[in-house]
Amino acid sequence: RWIMEGYTTRAAETAMQLATTAPAEYARPTHVFLQAGVGAMAGAVAGFFTSFYGKDTPRIFIVEPVNADCFYKTAEANDGEIHPYTGEMNTIMAGLACGEPCTLGWEILKDAAEGFFAIPDEVAEEGMRVLGSPLFGDAVIVSGESGAATAGLVAELMRNPAHMDLAERIGLDANARVLCFSTEGATDTENYNRIVWNLSFGGIGVR
C-alpha cells in the first residue's frame, strides 16, 4: 500500500504538468496505457486518475508480456479470483515478469481499466525503437524493454492494418491523446543496443 501511495506522485506530477504547461487541447489525455508486473504502479496511477478526473477519466488499458499475463488471465476468467501466470516467464520485459497480481492493484484495476493486453517481446522492441528514433522534432526517449511496452502497443495498434478494427473500437484515432509512462531506461545496455540497432539481422552483403 505504501509503495502504491508513492506511485501516485508520478500521476499527480503528470496531471499537474498537463494542466499547467500543455496546450488546452492536450491538458487531459483520452487514453492511458499502463504496464503491469504485480500491478502496484498501474493500480496507483489508474486510481489517482479516476479520482482526479472523475467523470472525465481517460480510458485506461493495462499491458503485460504474453508470457507473464496474470492480469489478462484474471480479467478473462472474471470469477472473482486471482489467476497467476503458471508457465515459464520467458520475456525480455524482466520488470514485468512477475506472474501474480497484487490484490490491492487488482481491486482498483478490475473497475478502472477498460481492457487488458498481452503482448509479445517484439511489440516492446518496437516501442524501444519508436521512442529512441522519434519523428523529427520530438524528443528522443531512451526506454528499456519494460518501459517501452505501452508505446510499442500503441504503435502496433495504430500502424498495423490487421489491428484497425481494434484500434477503432477503443477510440485510437487522429483525435486520441495518448499517455504512456516509461518506467525504465536502458537497464540492459547490451540488449538495448541489440534491439534498437537491430544487431541480430546479420548484415547486408556488399561487393
PDB file of C-alpha atoms in Angstrom:
ATOM      1  CA  ARG A   1       0.000   0.000   0.000  1.00  0.00           C
ATOM      2  CA  TRP A   2       2.802   2.432   0.857  1.00  0.00           C
ATOM      3  CA  ILE A   3       4.523   1.630  -2.433  1.00  0.00           C
ATOM      4  CA  MET A   4       1.304   2.366  -4.300  1.00  0.00           C
ATOM      5  CA  GLU A   5       0.859   5.626  -2.418  1.00  0.00           C
ATOM      6  CA  GLY A   6       4.358   6.584  -3.556  1.00  0.00           C
ATOM      7  CA  TYR A   7       3.493   5.807  -7.173  1.00  0.00           C
ATOM      8  CA  THR A   8       0.626   8.296  -7.076  1.00  0.00           C
ATOM      9  CA  THR A   9       3.284  11.055  -7.077  1.00  0.00           C
ATOM     10  CA  ARG A  10       4.043  10.144 -10.674  1.00  0.00           C
ATOM     11  CA  ALA A  11       0.400  10.510 -11.657  1.00  0.00           C
ATOM     12  CA  ALA A  12      -0.068  13.747  -9.687  1.00  0.00           C
ATOM     13  CA  GLU A  13       3.000  15.390 -11.244  1.00  0.00           C
ATOM     14  CA  THR A  14       1.869  14.336 -14.717  1.00  0.00           C
ATOM     15  CA  ALA A  15      -1.655  15.670 -14.239  1.00  0.00           C
ATOM     16  CA  MET A  16      -0.349  18.971 -12.893  1.00  0.00           C
ATOM     17  CA  GLN A  17       2.144  19.400 -15.742  1.00  0.00           C
ATOM     18  CA  LEU A  18      -0.515  18.673 -18.339  1.00  0.00           C
ATOM     19  CA  ALA A  19      -2.886  21.140 -16.722  1.00  0.00           C
ATOM     20  CA  THR A  20      -0.343  23.952 -16.447  1.00  0.00           C
ATOM     21  CA  THR A  21       2.080  23.590 -19.377  1.00  0.00           C
ATOM     22  CA  ALA A  22       0.334  21.679 -22.168  1.00  0.00           C
ATOM     23  CA  PRO A  23      -1.879  23.345 -24.795  1.00  0.00           C
ATOM     24  CA  ALA A  24      -5.517  23.295 -23.701  1.00  0.00           C
ATOM     25  CA  GLU A  25      -6.466  20.524 -26.119  1.00  0.00           C
ATOM     26  CA  TYR A  26      -3.817  18.249 -24.589  1.00  0.00           C
ATOM     27  CA  ALA A  27      -4.489  19.039 -20.937  1.00  0.00           C
ATOM     28  CA  ARG A  28      -6.374  15.764 -20.445  1.00  0.00           C
ATOM     29  CA  PRO A  29      -5.412  12.511 -22.145  1.00  0.00           C
ATOM     30  CA  THR A  30      -8.145  10.446 -23.765  1.00  0.00           C
ATOM     31  CA  HIS A  31      -6.249   7.175 -23.261  1.00  0.00           C
ATOM     32  CA  VAL A  32      -3.744   5.968 -20.663  1.00  0.00           C
ATOM     33  CA  PHE A  33      -1.745   2.785 -21.249  1.00  0.00           C
ATOM     34  CA  LEU A  34      -0.055   1.329 -18.167  1.00  0.00           C
ATOM     35  CA  GLN A  35       2.335  -1.598 -17.967  1.00  0.00           C
ATOM     36  CA  ALA A  36       1.802  -4.096 -15.172  1.00  0.00           C
ATOM     37  CA  GLY A  37       4.028  -6.528 -13.340  1.00  0.00           C
ATOM     38  CA  VAL A  38       2.354  -7.041  -9.974  1.00  0.00           C
ATOM     39  CA  GLY A  39       0.195  -4.013 -10.755  1.00  0.00           C
ATOM     40  CA  ALA A  40       1.270  -1.630  -7.997  1.00  0.00           C
ATOM     41  CA  MET A  41       2.253   1.181 -10.382  1.00  0.00           C
ATOM     42  CA  ALA A  42      -0.672   0.569 -12.738  1.00  0.00           C
ATOM     43  CA  GLY A  43      -3.179   0.388  -9.907  1.00  0.00           C
ATOM     44  CA  ALA A  44      -1.857   3.510  -8.209  1.00  0.00           C
ATOM     45  CA  VAL A  45      -1.839   5.615 -11.378  1.00  0.00           C
ATOM     46  CA  ALA A  46      -5.239   4.342 -12.509  1.00  0.00           C
ATOM     47  CA  GLY A  47      -6.694   5.018  -9.070  1.00  0.00           C
ATOM     48  CA  PHE A  48      -5.310   8.554  -8.999  1.00  0.00           C
ATOM     49  CA  PHE A  49      -6.580   9.429 -12.470  1.00  0.00           C
ATOM     50  CA  THR A  50     -10.009   8.003 -11.692  1.00  0.00           C
ATOM     51  CA  SER A  51     -10.212  10.221  -8.633  1.00  0.00           C
ATOM     52  CA  PHE A  52      -8.612  13.283 -10.225  1.00  0.00           C
ATOM     53  CA  TYR A  53     -10.574  13.345 -13.497  1.00  0.00           C
ATOM     54  CA  GLY A  54     -13.865  11.928 -12.208  1.00  0.00           C
ATOM     55  CA  LYS A  55     -16.436  11.613 -14.977  1.00  0.00           C
ATOM     56  CA  ASP A  56     -13.770  12.758 -17.473  1.00  0.00           C
ATOM     57  CA  THR A  57     -11.380   9.909 -16.614  1.00  0.00           C
ATOM     58  CA  PRO A  58      -9.371   8.747 -19.655  1.00  0.00           C
ATOM     59  CA  ARG A  59      -9.848   5.242 -20.996  1.00  0.00           C
ATOM     60  CA  ILE A  60      -7.308   3.085 -19.148  1.00  0.00           C
ATOM     61  CA  PHE A  61      -5.669  -0.042 -20.574  1.00  0.00           C
ATOM     62  CA  ILE A  62      -3.206  -2.464 -18.990  1.00  0.00           C
ATOM     63  CA  VAL A  63      -0.284  -4.016 -20.869  1.00  0.00           C
ATOM     64  CA  GLU A  64       1.664  -7.163 -19.899  1.00  0.00           C
ATOM     65  CA  PRO A  65       4.061  -9.634 -21.511  1.00  0.00           C
ATOM     66  CA  VAL A  66       2.172 -12.539 -23.055  1.00  0.00           C
ATOM     67  CA  ASN A  67       4.413 -14.858 -21.020  1.00  0.00           C
ATOM     68  CA  ALA A  68       3.504 -13.249 -17.690  1.00  0.00           C
ATOM     69  CA  ASP A  69      -0.088 -12.103 -18.311  1.00  0.00           C
ATOM     70  CA  CYS A  70      -1.597 -12.593 -14.866  1.00  0.00           C
ATOM     71  CA  PHE A  71      -3.919  -9.562 -15.085  1.00  0.00           C
ATOM     72  CA  TYR A  72      -5.160 -10.586 -18.522  1.00  0.00           C
ATOM     73  CA  LYS A  73      -5.890 -14.101 -17.258  1.00  0.00           C
ATOM     74  CA  THR A  74      -7.586 -12.793 -14.123  1.00  0.00           C
ATOM     75  CA  ALA A  75      -9.767 -10.411 -16.120  1.00  0.00           C
ATOM     76  CA  GLU A  76     -10.557 -13.090 -18.690  1.00  0.00           C
ATOM     77  CA  ALA A  77     -11.676 -15.568 -16.018  1.00  0.00           C
ATOM     78  CA  ASN A  78     -13.912 -12.925 -14.402  1.00  0.00           C
ATOM     79  CA  ASP A  79     -14.711 -15.198 -11.471  1.00  0.00           C
ATOM     80  CA  GLY A  80     -13.574 -13.027  -8.563  1.00  0.00           C
ATOM     81  CA  GLU A  81     -10.340 -14.985  -8.135  1.00  0.00           C
ATOM     82  CA  ILE A  82      -6.716 -14.033  -8.777  1.00  0.00           C
ATOM     83  CA  HIS A  83      -5.188 -16.103 -11.585  1.00  0.00           C
ATOM     84  CA  PRO A  84      -1.377 -16.228 -11.624  1.00  0.00           C
ATOM     85  CA  TYR A  85       0.589 -16.994 -14.747  1.00  0.00           C
ATOM     86  CA  THR A  86       1.868 -20.539 -14.230  1.00  0.00           C
ATOM     87  CA  GLY A  87       4.159 -21.014 -17.236  1.00  0.00           C
ATOM     88  CA  GLU A  88       7.788 -20.092 -17.729  1.00  0.00           C
ATOM     89  CA  MET A  89       8.069 -16.308 -17.699  1.00  0.00           C
ATOM     90  CA  ASN A  90      10.349 -16.120 -20.714  1.00  0.00           C
ATOM     91  CA  THR A  91      10.308 -12.454 -21.731  1.00  0.00           C
ATOM     92  CA  ILE A  92      12.767  -9.614 -22.232  1.00  0.00           C
ATOM     93  CA  MET A  93      10.397  -7.432 -20.157  1.00  0.00           C
ATOM     94  CA  ALA A  94      12.061  -8.515 -16.921  1.00  0.00           C
ATOM     95  CA  GLY A  95      10.462  -5.745 -14.875  1.00  0.00           C
ATOM     96  CA  LEU A  96       7.013  -7.042 -15.794  1.00  0.00           C
ATOM     97  CA  ALA A  97       7.744 -10.754 -15.397  1.00  0.00           C
ATOM     98  CA  CYS A  98       6.031 -11.152 -12.038  1.00  0.00           C
ATOM     99  CA  GLY A  99       3.238 -13.593 -12.780  1.00  0.00           C
ATOM    100  CA  GLU A 100       0.852 -12.762  -9.943  1.00  0.00           C
ATOM    101  CA  PRO A 101      -1.260  -9.627  -9.384  1.00  0.00           C
ATOM    102  CA  CYS A 102      -1.095  -7.857  -6.058  1.00  0.00           C
ATOM    103  CA  THR A 103      -4.561  -7.813  -4.527  1.00  0.00           C
ATOM    104  CA  LEU A 104      -4.661  -4.050  -3.986  1.00  0.00           C
ATOM    105  CA  GLY A 105      -3.703  -3.408  -7.590  1.00  0.00           C
ATOM    106  CA  TRP A 106      -6.333  -5.776  -8.938  1.00  0.00           C
ATOM    107  CA  GLU A 107      -9.071  -4.305  -6.740  1.00  0.00           C
ATOM    108  CA  ILE A 108      -8.510  -0.961  -8.450  1.00  0.00           C
ATOM    109  CA  LEU A 109      -7.820  -2.153 -11.982  1.00  0.00           C
ATOM    110  CA  LYS A 110     -10.804  -4.502 -12.208  1.00  0.00           C
ATOM    111  CA  ASP A 111     -13.014  -1.398 -12.172  1.00  0.00           C
ATOM    112  CA  ALA A 112     -10.719   1.328 -13.517  1.00  0.00           C
ATOM    113  CA  ALA A 113      -9.263  -0.463 -16.546  1.00  0.00           C
ATOM    114  CA  GLU A 114     -11.329  -0.824 -19.691  1.00  0.00           C
ATOM    115  CA  GLY A 115      -9.167  -3.553 -21.177  1.00  0.00           C
ATOM    116  CA  PHE A 116      -6.090  -5.728 -20.767  1.00  0.00           C
ATOM    117  CA  PHE A 117      -3.472  -6.512 -23.424  1.00  0.00           C
ATOM    118  CA  ALA A 118      -0.879  -9.291 -23.507  1.00  0.00           C
ATOM    119  CA  ILE A 119       1.976  -8.542 -25.910  1.00  0.00           C
ATOM    120  CA  PRO A 120       4.953 -10.468 -27.294  1.00  0.00           C
ATOM    121  CA  ASP A 121       8.503  -9.201 -26.857  1.00  0.00           C
ATOM    122  CA  GLU A 122       8.562  -7.900 -30.422  1.00  0.00           C
ATOM    123  CA  VAL A 123       5.995  -5.235 -29.539  1.00  0.00           C
ATOM    124  CA  ALA A 124       8.134  -3.913 -26.680  1.00  0.00           C
ATOM    125  CA  GLU A 125      11.142  -3.916 -29.003  1.00  0.00           C
ATOM    126  CA  GLU A 126       9.184  -1.811 -31.489  1.00  0.00           C
ATOM    127  CA  GLY A 127       8.362   0.628 -28.703  1.00  0.00           C
ATOM    128  CA  MET A 128      12.049   0.977 -27.859  1.00  0.00           C
ATOM    129  CA  ARG A 129      12.863   1.811 -31.475  1.00  0.00           C
ATOM    130  CA  VAL A 130       9.981   4.272 -31.854  1.00  0.00           C
ATOM    131  CA  LEU A 131      10.905   6.145 -28.678  1.00  0.00           C
ATOM    132  CA  GLY A 132      14.617   6.077 -29.478  1.00  0.00           C
ATOM    133  CA  SER A 133      14.127   7.292 -33.079  1.00  0.00           C
ATOM    134  CA  PRO A 134      11.072   9.562 -32.970  1.00  0.00           C
ATOM    135  CA  LEU A 135       9.595  11.731 -35.684  1.00  0.00           C
ATOM    136  CA  PHE A 136      11.595  14.873 -36.412  1.00  0.00           C
ATOM    137  CA  GLY A 137      11.065  17.469 -33.708  1.00  0.00           C
ATOM    138  CA  ASP A 138      10.115  15.017 -30.958  1.00  0.00           C
ATOM    139  CA  ALA A 139      12.452  14.284 -28.067  1.00  0.00           C
ATOM    140  CA  VAL A 140      14.500  11.089 -28.038  1.00  0.00           C
ATOM    141  CA  ILE A 141      13.478   8.811 -25.159  1.00  0.00           C
ATOM    142  CA  VAL A 142      15.823   6.013 -24.131  1.00  0.00           C
ATOM    143  CA  SER A 143      13.430   3.421 -22.745  1.00  0.00           C
ATOM    144  CA  GLY A 144      14.103  -0.172 -21.787  1.00  0.00           C
ATOM    145  CA  GLU A 145      12.041  -3.242 -22.586  1.00  0.00           C
ATOM    146  CA  SER A 146       9.505  -2.891 -19.786  1.00  0.00           C
ATOM    147  CA  GLY A 147       9.323   0.889 -20.093  1.00  0.00           C
ATOM    148  CA  ALA A 148       8.570   0.847 -23.816  1.00  0.00           C
ATOM    149  CA  ALA A 149       5.884  -1.860 -23.734  1.00  0.00           C
ATOM    150  CA  THR A 150       2.949   0.540 -23.844  1.00  0.00           C
ATOM    151  CA  ALA A 151       4.382   2.774 -26.556  1.00  0.00           C
ATOM    152  CA  GLY A 152       5.074  -0.333 -28.607  1.00  0.00           C
ATOM    153  CA  LEU A 153       1.486  -1.484 -28.252  1.00  0.00           C
ATOM    154  CA  VAL A 154       0.104   1.902 -29.287  1.00  0.00           C
ATOM    155  CA  ALA A 155       2.399   1.964 -32.328  1.00  0.00           C
ATOM    156  CA  GLU A 156       1.314  -1.552 -33.282  1.00  0.00           C
ATOM    157  CA  LEU A 157      -2.381  -0.749 -32.932  1.00  0.00           C
ATOM    158  CA  MET A 158      -2.089   2.472 -34.902  1.00  0.00           C
ATOM    159  CA  ARG A 159       0.153   1.249 -37.727  1.00  0.00           C
ATOM    160  CA  ASN A 160      -0.754  -2.386 -38.344  1.00  0.00           C
ATOM    161  CA  PRO A 161      -3.784  -2.718 -40.664  1.00  0.00           C
ATOM    162  CA  ALA A 162      -4.573  -6.054 -39.016  1.00  0.00           C
ATOM    163  CA  HIS A 163      -5.492  -4.167 -35.834  1.00  0.00           C
ATOM    164  CA  MET A 164      -7.553  -1.431 -37.458  1.00  0.00           C
ATOM    165  CA  ASP A 165     -10.843  -2.720 -36.053  1.00  0.00           C
ATOM    166  CA  LEU A 166      -9.445  -2.976 -32.527  1.00  0.00           C
ATOM    167  CA  ALA A 167      -7.922   0.500 -32.672  1.00  0.00           C
ATOM    168  CA  GLU A 168     -11.249   1.873 -33.846  1.00  0.00           C
ATOM    169  CA  ARG A 169     -13.144   0.022 -31.143  1.00  0.00           C
ATOM    170  CA  ILE A 170     -11.089   1.606 -28.358  1.00  0.00           C
ATOM    171  CA  GLY A 171     -11.085   5.054 -29.960  1.00  0.00           C
ATOM    172  CA  LEU A 172      -7.478   5.270 -31.109  1.00  0.00           C
ATOM    173  CA  ASP A 173      -7.762   7.734 -33.965  1.00  0.00           C
ATOM    174  CA  ALA A 174      -6.367  11.106 -35.037  1.00  0.00           C
ATOM    175  CA  ASN A 175      -8.150  12.791 -32.116  1.00  0.00           C
ATOM    176  CA  ALA A 176      -6.757  10.473 -29.431  1.00  0.00           C
ATOM    177  CA  ARG A 177      -4.368  11.952 -26.868  1.00  0.00           C
ATOM    178  CA  VAL A 178      -2.390   9.031 -25.501  1.00  0.00           C
ATOM    179  CA  LEU A 179      -0.379   8.988 -22.289  1.00  0.00           C
ATOM    180  CA  CYS A 180       2.248   6.300 -21.634  1.00  0.00           C
ATOM    181  CA  PHE A 181       4.801   6.085 -18.841  1.00  0.00           C
ATOM    182  CA  SER A 182       8.343   4.900 -19.468  1.00  0.00           C
ATOM    183  CA  THR A 183       9.319   3.164 -16.251  1.00  0.00           C
ATOM    184  CA  GLU A 184      12.949   2.389 -17.067  1.00  0.00           C
ATOM    185  CA  GLY A 185      15.875   3.469 -19.187  1.00  0.00           C
ATOM    186  CA  ALA A 186      18.444   1.209 -20.836  1.00  0.00           C
ATOM    187  CA  THR A 187      18.843  -1.080 -17.826  1.00  0.00           C
ATOM    188  CA  ASP A 188      20.469  -3.700 -20.057  1.00  0.00           C
ATOM    189  CA  THR A 189      22.647  -1.664 -22.427  1.00  0.00           C
ATOM    190  CA  GLU A 190      23.806  -4.664 -24.453  1.00  0.00           C
ATOM    191  CA  ASN A 191      20.242  -5.777 -25.106  1.00  0.00           C
ATOM    192  CA  TYR A 192      19.108  -2.194 -25.718  1.00  0.00           C
ATOM    193  CA  ASN A 193      21.733  -1.685 -28.413  1.00  0.00           C
ATOM    194  CA  ARG A 194      20.922  -5.036 -29.989  1.00  0.00           C
ATOM    195  CA  ILE A 195      17.229  -4.187 -30.221  1.00  0.00           C
ATOM    196  CA  VAL A 196      17.408  -0.536 -31.243  1.00  0.00           C
ATOM    197  CA  TRP A 197      20.221  -1.099 -33.735  1.00  0.00           C
ATOM    198  CA  ASN A 198      18.688  -4.416 -34.850  1.00  0.00           C
ATOM    199  CA  LEU A 199      22.052  -6.079 -34.409  1.00  0.00           C
ATOM    200  CA  SER A 200      20.590  -9.550 -34.899  1.00  0.00           C
ATOM    201  CA  PHE A 201      19.803  -9.074 -38.601  1.00  0.00           C
ATOM    202  CA  GLY A 202      23.176 -10.498 -39.682  1.00  0.00           C
ATOM    203  CA  GLY A 203      24.344  -7.752 -42.007  1.00  0.00           C
ATOM    204  CA  ILE A 204      23.875  -6.951 -45.671  1.00  0.00           C
ATOM    205  CA  GLY A 205      26.190  -8.327 -48.323  1.00  0.00           C
ATOM    206  CA  VAL A 206      28.079  -5.785 -50.453  1.00  0.00           C
ATOM    207  CA  ARG A 207      30.520  -6.049 -53.365  1.00  0.00           C
TER     208      ARG A 207
END
